[in-house]
Coordinates of C-alpha atoms and ligand atoms in Angstrom, one line a residue:
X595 CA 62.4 114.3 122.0
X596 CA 64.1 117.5 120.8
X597 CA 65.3 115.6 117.3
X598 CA 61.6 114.8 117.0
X599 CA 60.1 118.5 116.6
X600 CA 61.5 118.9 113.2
X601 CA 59.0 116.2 112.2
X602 CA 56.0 117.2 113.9
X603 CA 53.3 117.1 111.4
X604 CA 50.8 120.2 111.9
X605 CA 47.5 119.9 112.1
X606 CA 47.0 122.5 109.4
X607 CA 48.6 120.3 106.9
X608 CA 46.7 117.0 107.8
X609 CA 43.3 119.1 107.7
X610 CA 44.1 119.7 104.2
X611 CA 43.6 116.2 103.3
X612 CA 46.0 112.5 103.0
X613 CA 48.1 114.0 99.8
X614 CA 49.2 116.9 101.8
X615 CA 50.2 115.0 104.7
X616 CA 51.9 111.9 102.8
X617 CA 54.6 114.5 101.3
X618 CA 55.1 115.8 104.3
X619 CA 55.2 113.0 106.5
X620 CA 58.6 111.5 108.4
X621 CA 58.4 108.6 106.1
X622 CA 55.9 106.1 103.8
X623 CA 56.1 102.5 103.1
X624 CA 54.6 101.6 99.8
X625 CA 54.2 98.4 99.4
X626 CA 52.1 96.2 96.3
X627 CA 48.9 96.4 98.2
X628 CA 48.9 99.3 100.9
X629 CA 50.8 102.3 101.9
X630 CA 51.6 103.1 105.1
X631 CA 52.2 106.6 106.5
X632 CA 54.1 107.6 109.9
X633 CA 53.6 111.2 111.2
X634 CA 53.4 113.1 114.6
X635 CA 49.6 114.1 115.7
X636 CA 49.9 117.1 118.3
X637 CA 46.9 116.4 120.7
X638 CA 45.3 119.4 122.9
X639 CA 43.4 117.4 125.9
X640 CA 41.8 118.4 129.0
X641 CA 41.6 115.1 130.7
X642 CA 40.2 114.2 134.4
X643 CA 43.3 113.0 136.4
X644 CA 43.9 112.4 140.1
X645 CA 46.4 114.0 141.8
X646 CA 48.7 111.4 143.3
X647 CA 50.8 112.1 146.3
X648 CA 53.9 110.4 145.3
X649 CA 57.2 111.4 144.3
X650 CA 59.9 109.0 141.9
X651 CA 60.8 106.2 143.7
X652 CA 64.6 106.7 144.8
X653 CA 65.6 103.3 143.6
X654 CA 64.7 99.6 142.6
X655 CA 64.1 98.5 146.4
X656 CA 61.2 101.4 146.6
X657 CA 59.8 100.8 143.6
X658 CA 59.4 97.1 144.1
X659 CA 58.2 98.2 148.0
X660 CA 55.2 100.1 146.1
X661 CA 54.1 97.5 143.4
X662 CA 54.4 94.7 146.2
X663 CA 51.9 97.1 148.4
X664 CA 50.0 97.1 145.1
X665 CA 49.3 92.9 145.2
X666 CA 48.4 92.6 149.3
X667 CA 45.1 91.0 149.7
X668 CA 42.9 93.7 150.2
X669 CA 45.5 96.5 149.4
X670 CA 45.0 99.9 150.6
X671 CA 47.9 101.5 148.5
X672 CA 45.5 103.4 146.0
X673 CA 43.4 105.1 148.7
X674 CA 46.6 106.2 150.8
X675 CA 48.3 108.2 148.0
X676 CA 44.9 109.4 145.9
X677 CA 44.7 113.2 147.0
X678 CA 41.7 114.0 144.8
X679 CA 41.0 114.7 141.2
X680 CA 43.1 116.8 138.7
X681 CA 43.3 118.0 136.0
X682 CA 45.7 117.9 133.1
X683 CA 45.5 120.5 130.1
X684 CA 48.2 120.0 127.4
X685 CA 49.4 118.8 123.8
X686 CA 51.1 116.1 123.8
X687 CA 53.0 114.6 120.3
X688 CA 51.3 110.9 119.6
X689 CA 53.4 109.3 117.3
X690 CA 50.9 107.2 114.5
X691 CA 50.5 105.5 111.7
X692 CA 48.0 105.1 108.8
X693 CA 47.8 101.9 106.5
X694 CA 45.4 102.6 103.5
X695 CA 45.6 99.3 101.3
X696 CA 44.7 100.3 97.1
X697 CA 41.5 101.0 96.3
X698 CA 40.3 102.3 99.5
X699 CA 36.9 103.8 98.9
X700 CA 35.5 107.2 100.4
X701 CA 32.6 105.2 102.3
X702 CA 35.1 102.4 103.2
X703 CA 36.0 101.6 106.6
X704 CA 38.9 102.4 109.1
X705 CA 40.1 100.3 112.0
X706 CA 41.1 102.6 115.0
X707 CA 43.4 100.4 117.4
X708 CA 45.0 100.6 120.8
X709 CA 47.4 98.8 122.0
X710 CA 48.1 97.8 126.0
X711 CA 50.4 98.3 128.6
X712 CA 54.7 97.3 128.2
X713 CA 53.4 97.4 124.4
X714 CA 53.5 100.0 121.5
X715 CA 52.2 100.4 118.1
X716 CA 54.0 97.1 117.2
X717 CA 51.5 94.9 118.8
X718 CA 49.2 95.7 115.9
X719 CA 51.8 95.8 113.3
X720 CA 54.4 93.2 113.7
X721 CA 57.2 92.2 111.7
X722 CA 56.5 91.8 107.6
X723 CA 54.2 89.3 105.9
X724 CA 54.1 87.9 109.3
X725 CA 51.1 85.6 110.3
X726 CA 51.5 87.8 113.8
X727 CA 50.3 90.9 112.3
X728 CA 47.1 91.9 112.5
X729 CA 47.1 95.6 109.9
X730 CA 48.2 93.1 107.4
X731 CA 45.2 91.0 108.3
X732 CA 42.7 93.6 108.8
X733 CA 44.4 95.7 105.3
X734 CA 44.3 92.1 103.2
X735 CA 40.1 92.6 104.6
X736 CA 40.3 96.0 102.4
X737 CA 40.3 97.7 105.7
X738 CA 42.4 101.1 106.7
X739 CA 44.5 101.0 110.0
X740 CA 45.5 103.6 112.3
X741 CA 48.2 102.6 114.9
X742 CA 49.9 104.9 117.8
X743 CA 52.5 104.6 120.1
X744 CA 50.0 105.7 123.4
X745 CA 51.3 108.7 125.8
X746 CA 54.5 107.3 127.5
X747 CA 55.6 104.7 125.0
X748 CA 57.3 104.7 121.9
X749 CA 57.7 107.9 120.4
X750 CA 55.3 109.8 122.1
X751 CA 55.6 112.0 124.4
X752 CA 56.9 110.8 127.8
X753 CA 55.6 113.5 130.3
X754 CA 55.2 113.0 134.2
X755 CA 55.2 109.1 135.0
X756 CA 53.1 109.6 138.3
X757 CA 50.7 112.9 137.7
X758 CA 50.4 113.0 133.5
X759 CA 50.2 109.4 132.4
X760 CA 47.0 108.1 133.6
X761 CA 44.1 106.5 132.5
X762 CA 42.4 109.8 132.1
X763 CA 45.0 111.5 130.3
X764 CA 45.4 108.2 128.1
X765 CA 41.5 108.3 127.2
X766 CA 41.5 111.9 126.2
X767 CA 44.1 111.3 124.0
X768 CA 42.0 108.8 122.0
X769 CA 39.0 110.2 121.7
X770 CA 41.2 113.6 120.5
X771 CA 42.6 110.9 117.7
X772 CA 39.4 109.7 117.3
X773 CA 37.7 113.4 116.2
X774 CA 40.9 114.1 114.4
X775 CA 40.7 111.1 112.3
X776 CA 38.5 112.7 109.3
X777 CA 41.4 115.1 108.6
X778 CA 43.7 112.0 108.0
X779 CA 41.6 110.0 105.2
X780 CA 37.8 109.8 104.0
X781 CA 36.0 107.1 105.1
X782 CA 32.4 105.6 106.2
X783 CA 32.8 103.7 109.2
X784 CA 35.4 103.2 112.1
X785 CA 35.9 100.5 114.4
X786 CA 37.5 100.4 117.6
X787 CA 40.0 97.6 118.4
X788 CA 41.7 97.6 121.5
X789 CA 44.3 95.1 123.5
X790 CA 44.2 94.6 127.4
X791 CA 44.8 97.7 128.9
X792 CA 43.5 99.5 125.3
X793 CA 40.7 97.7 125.6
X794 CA 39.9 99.3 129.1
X795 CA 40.9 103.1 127.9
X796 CA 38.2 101.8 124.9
X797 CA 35.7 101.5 127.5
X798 CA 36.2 104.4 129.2
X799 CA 35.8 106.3 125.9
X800 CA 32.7 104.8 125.5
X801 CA 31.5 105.3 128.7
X802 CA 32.0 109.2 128.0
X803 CA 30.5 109.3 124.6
X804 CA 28.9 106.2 123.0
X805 CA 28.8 107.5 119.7
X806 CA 32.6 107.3 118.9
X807 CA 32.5 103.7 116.8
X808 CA 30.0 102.0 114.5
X809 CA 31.5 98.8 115.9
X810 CA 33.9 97.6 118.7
X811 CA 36.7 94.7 119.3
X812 CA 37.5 94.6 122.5
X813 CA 40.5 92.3 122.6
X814 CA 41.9 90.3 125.9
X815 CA 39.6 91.6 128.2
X816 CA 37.1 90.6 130.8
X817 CA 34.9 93.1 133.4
X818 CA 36.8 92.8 136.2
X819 CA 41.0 92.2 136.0
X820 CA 40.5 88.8 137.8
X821 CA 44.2 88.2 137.9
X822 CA 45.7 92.0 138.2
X823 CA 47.3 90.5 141.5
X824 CA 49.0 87.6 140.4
X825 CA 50.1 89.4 137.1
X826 CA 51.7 92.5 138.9
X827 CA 53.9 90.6 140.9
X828 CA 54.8 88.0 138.1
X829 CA 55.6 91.2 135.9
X830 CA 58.3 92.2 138.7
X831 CA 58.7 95.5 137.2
X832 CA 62.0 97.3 137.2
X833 CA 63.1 100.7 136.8
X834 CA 63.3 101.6 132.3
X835 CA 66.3 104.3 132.6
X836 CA 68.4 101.2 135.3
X837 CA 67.6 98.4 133.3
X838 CA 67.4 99.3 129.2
X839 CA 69.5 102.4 129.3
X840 CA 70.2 101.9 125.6
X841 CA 66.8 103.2 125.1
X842 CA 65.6 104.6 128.3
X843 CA 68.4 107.0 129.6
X844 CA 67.3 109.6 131.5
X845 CA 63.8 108.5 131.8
X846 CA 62.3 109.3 135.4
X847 CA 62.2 106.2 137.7
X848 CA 58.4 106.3 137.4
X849 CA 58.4 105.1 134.1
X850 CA 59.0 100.8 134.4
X851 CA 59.3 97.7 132.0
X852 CA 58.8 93.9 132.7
X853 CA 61.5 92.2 134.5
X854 CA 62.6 90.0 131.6
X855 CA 62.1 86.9 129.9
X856 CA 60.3 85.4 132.3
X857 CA 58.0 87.3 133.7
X858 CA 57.1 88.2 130.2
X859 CA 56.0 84.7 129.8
X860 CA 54.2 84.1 132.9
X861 CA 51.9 87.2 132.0
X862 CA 51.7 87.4 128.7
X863 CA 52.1 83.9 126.7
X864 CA 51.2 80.6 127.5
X865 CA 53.7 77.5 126.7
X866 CA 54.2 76.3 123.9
X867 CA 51.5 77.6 122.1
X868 CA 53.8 81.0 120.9
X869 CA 57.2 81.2 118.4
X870 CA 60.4 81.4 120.6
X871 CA 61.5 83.7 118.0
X872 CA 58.6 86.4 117.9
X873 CA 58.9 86.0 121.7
X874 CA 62.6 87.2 122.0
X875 CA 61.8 89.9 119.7
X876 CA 59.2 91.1 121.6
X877 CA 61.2 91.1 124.6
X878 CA 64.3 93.0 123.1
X879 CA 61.9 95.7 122.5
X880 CA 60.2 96.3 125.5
X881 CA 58.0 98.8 126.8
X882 CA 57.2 101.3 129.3
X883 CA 54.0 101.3 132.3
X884 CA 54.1 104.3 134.6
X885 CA 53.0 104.2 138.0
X886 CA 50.5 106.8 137.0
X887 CA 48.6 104.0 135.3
X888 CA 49.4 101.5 137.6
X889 CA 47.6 103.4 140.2
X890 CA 44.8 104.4 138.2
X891 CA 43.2 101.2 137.1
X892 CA 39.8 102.2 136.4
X893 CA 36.7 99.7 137.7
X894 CA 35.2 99.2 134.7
X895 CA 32.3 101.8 134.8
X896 CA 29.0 101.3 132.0
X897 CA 28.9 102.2 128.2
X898 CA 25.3 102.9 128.6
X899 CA 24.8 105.2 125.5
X900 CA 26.9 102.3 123.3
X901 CA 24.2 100.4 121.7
X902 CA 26.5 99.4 118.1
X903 CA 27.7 95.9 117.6
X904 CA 30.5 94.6 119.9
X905 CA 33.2 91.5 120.1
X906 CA 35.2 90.5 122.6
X907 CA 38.2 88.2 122.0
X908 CA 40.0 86.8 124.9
X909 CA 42.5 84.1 125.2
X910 CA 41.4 80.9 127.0
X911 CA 44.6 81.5 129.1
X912 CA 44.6 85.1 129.4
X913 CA 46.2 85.6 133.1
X914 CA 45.6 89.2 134.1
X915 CA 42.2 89.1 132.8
X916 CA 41.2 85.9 134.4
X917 CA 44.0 84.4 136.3
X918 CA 44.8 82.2 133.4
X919 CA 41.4 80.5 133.1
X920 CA 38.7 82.3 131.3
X921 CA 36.6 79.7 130.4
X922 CA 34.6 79.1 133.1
X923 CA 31.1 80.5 134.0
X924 CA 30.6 84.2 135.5
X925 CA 27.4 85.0 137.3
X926 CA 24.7 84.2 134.4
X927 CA 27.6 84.5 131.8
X928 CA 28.7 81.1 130.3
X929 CA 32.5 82.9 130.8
X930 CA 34.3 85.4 131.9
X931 CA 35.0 87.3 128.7
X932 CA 31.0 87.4 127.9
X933 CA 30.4 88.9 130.9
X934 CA 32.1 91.9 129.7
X935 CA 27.9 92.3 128.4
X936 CA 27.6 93.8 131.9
X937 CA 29.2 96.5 130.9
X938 CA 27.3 97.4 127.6
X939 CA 23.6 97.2 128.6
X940 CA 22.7 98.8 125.5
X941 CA 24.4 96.7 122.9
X942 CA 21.9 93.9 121.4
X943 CA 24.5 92.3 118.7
X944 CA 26.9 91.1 121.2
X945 CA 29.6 88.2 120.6
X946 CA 32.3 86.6 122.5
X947 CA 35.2 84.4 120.5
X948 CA 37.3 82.9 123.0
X949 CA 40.5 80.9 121.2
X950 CA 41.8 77.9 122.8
X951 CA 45.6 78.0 124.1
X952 CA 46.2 81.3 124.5
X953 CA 47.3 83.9 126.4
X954 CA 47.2 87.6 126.9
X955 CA 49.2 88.3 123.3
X956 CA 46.7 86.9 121.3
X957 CA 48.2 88.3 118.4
X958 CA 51.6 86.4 119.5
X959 CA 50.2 83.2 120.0
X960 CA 49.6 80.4 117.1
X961 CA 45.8 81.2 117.3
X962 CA 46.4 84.4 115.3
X963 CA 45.7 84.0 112.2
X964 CA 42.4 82.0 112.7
X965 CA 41.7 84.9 115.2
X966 CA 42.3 87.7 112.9
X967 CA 40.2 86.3 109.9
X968 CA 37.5 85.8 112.6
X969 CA 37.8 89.6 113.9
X970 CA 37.8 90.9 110.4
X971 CA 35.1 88.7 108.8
X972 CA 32.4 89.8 112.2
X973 CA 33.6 93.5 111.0
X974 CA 32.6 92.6 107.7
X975 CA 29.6 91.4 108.8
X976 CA 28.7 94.0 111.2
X977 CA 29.5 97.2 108.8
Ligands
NAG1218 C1 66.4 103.2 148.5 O1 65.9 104.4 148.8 C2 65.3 104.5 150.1 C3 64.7 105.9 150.2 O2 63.5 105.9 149.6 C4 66.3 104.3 151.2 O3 65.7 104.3 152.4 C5 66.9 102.9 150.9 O4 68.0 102.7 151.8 C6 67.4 102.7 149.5 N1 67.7 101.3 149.3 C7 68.7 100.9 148.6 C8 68.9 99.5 148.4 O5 69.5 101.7 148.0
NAG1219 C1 39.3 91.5 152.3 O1 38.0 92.2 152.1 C2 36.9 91.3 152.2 C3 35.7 92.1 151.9 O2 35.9 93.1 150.9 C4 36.8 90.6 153.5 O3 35.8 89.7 153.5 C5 38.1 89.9 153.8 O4 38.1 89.4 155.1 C6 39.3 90.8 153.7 N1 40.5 90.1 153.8 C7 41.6 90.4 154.5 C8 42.7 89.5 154.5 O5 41.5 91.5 155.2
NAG1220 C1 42.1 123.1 132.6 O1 41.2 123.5 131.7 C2 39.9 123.7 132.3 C3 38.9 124.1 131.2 O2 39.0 123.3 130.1 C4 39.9 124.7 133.4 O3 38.7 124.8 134.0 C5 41.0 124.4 134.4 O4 41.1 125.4 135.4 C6 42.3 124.1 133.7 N1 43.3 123.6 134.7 C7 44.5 123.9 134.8 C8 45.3 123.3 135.8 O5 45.0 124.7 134.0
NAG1221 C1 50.8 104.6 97.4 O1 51.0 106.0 97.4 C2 51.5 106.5 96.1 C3 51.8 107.9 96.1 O2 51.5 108.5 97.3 C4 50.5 106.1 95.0 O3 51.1 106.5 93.7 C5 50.2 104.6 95.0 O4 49.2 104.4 94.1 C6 49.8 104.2 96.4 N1 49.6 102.8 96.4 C7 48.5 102.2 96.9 C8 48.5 100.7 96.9 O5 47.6 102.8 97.4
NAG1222 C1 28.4 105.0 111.6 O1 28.4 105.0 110.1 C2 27.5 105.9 109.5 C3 27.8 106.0 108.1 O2 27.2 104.9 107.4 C4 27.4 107.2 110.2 O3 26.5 108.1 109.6 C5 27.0 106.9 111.6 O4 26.7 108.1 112.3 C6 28.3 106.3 112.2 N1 28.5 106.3 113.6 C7 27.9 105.6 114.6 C8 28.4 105.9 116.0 O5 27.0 104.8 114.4
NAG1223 C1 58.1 99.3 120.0 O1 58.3 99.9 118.7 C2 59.6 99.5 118.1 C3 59.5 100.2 116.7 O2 59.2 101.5 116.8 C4 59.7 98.0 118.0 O3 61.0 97.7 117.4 C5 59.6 97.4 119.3 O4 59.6 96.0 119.2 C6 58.2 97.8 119.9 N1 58.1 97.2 121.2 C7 57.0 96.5 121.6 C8 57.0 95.9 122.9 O5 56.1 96.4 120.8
NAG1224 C1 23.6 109.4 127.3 O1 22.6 109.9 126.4 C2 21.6 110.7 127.1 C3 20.5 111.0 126.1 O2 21.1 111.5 124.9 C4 22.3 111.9 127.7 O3 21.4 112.7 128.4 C5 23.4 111.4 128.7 O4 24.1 112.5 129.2 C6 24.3 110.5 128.0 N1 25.2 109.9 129.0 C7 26.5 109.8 128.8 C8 27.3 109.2 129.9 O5 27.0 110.3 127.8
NAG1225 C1 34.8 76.1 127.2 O1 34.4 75.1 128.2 C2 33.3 74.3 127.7 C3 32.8 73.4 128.8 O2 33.9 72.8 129.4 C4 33.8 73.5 126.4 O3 32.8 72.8 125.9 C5 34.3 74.5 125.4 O4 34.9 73.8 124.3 C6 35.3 75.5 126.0 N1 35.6 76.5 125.0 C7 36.8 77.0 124.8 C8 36.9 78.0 123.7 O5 37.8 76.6 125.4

């Protein structure tokens, strides 16, 4: 972290507008149609937390001991360490990025993403000319993109596994980037895009103030996490710092990744429909989930003051959201992913795009591209 300070963008310079920030930013990728921009936002929160009482697990056997408490029918585990709410006041350093394709016009419109669990940045911005990468698709649309690695993966900052990273800490960090946007690039409209798990911090953000997007894509997500059991145990997490100690060295034992190959699969693709190749890469880079979050998995409360247009695009095989079947009727709702209207009572321009044979990566699945021109042409639409 320390080689990192020297980077740190202040938010004194970005206020002063892109050019500022682009000269002084830790690097910029110009390519014939966009130019992308990494920097360092520092972000001063006062989230809602919970205090847990919990220490680092000692080794692999207790942390596996915990997560398998986790998956018991009818587990108790979150009760028996929730002490009562906290509070966490910091800044934390979010490392971004911002995509601004030629042309981009003052009234023009920005795509605000988050990305899920074991995932960074990357998940919205893989690989080059790839037909896996949704910027490129959403920048190709004339759209900015603004990607970050969330608090405890990537760059960012890595604080306290168990007390810090938590769904409240990981909300107020977006709506912070949210409000800070503005200082970044001129623009008309933004639209939130989240994935799994940044779909469900989207919520929450919502929840707390519905006037944050003009539109919202809530990818791989449905109300409830029907298969949050199956998926934990299939995940078989394992201590970062014992298993990738190439990246994660000295990383407290509440910070995990995936198993491996495997269990990767099981949660997050479904056979054959995904590249072998993207696959492995995505694998060799893999990510952190802290216990903190782990333990924190919100019920999905209301949006009630959200009343702009809203998508939700979930795989046909999405297995934590729907125990790998999605496509079957909910209630009233035709399927699981539409019932995610439950949640938005206020929204009338509601759609649900549901692409056949695939998984929880929808973006890593063959489906992609057909999915990304659909998300970008509702925006389109909608804006
Ligand atoms: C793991 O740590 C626990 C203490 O939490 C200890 O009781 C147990 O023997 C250890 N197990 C292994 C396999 O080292
Ligand atoms: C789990 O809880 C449900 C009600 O919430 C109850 O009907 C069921 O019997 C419980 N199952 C077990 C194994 O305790
Ligand atoms: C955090 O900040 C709030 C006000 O924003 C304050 O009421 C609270 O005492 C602070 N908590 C800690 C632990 O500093
Ligand atoms: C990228 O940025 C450079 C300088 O910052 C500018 O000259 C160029 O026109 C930009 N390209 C696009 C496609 O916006
Ligand atoms: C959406 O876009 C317009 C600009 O056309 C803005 O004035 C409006 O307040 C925005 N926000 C929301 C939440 O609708
Ligand atoms: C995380 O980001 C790095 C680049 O910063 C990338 O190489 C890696 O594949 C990413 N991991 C995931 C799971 O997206
Ligand atoms: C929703 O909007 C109403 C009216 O503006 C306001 O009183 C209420 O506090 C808002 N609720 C939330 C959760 O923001
Ligand atoms: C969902 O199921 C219905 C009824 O079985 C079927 O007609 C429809 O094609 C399915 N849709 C998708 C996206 O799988």
């Amino acid at each position: 972290m320390v080689s990192s300070l020297s980077f740190k963008v202040s938010l004194t310079t970005l206020a002063l507008g892109l050019s500022t920030f682009v000269s002084n930013a830790i690097a910029q990728t110009t390519f014939s149609q966009f130019n992308c921009t990494e920097f360092f936002v520092p972000v001063d929160i006062s989230a809602q937390t919970v205090k847990l009482n919990l220490g680092n697990p000692h080794n692999q056997s207790e942390l596996s001991g915990l997560v398998t408490r986790m998956t018991y029918l009818n587990s108790t585990i979150v009760d028996e360490v929730t002490v009562g709410p906290s509070m966490v006041n910091a800044t934390f350093n979010i490392w971004s990025e911002l995509c601004v394709p030629g042309g981009f016009k003052e009234d023009g419109i920005i795509e605000f993403t988050i990305h899920g669990s074991t995932e960074n940045h990357t998940y919205f911005n893989f690989g080059k000319e790839s037909p896996f990468n949704y910027a490129e698709a959403a920048l190709k649309a004339g759209h900015a993109i603004f990607t970050y690695d969330g608090l405890g993966a990537g760059k960012s900052d890595k604080p306290d596994g168990i007390q810090d990273v938590q769904i409240g800490t990981e909300t107020a960090v977006a709506i912070a980037l949210v409000e800070k946007l503005p200082s970044l690039l001129s623009f008309g409209k933004v639209i939130g895009v989240g994935h799994a798990h940044g779909s469900v911090i989207m919520i929450g953000m919502l929840a707390e103030r519905g006037d944050l997007f003009n539109a919202t894509v809530l990818t791989s997500i449905a109300p409830v996490l029907f298969g949050v059991t199956e998926g934990l145990a299939a995940m078989d997490v394992k201590i970062a710092a014992e298993v990738v100690p190439e990246r994660y060295h000295g990383l407290e034992s509440s910070y995990a990744v995936s198993g491996g190959l495997t269990n990767d699969q099981i949660t997050f693709y479904h056979f054959p429909f995904f590249d072998p190749e993207v696959f492995l890469e995505m694998q060799s880079g893999r990510e952190l989930i802290t216990l903190g979050v782990l333990l924190t998995l919100p019920q999905n409360g209301q949006a009630l003051n959200y009343t702009n247009p809203l998508l939700v695009v979930t795989g046909d095989r999405d297995y934590f959201m729907c125990g790998g079947n999605c496509n079957v009727t909910d209630g009233d709702f035709p399927s699981r992913p539409a019932a995610v209207a439950g949640l938005f009572p206020a929204v009338n321009d509601f759609t649900v795009h549901i692409p056949e044979n695939t998984g929880h990566f929808v973006n890593y699945h063959f489906s992609a591209p057909q999915t990304f021109t659909f998300i970008q042409q509702w925006i389109g639409g909608r804006v």
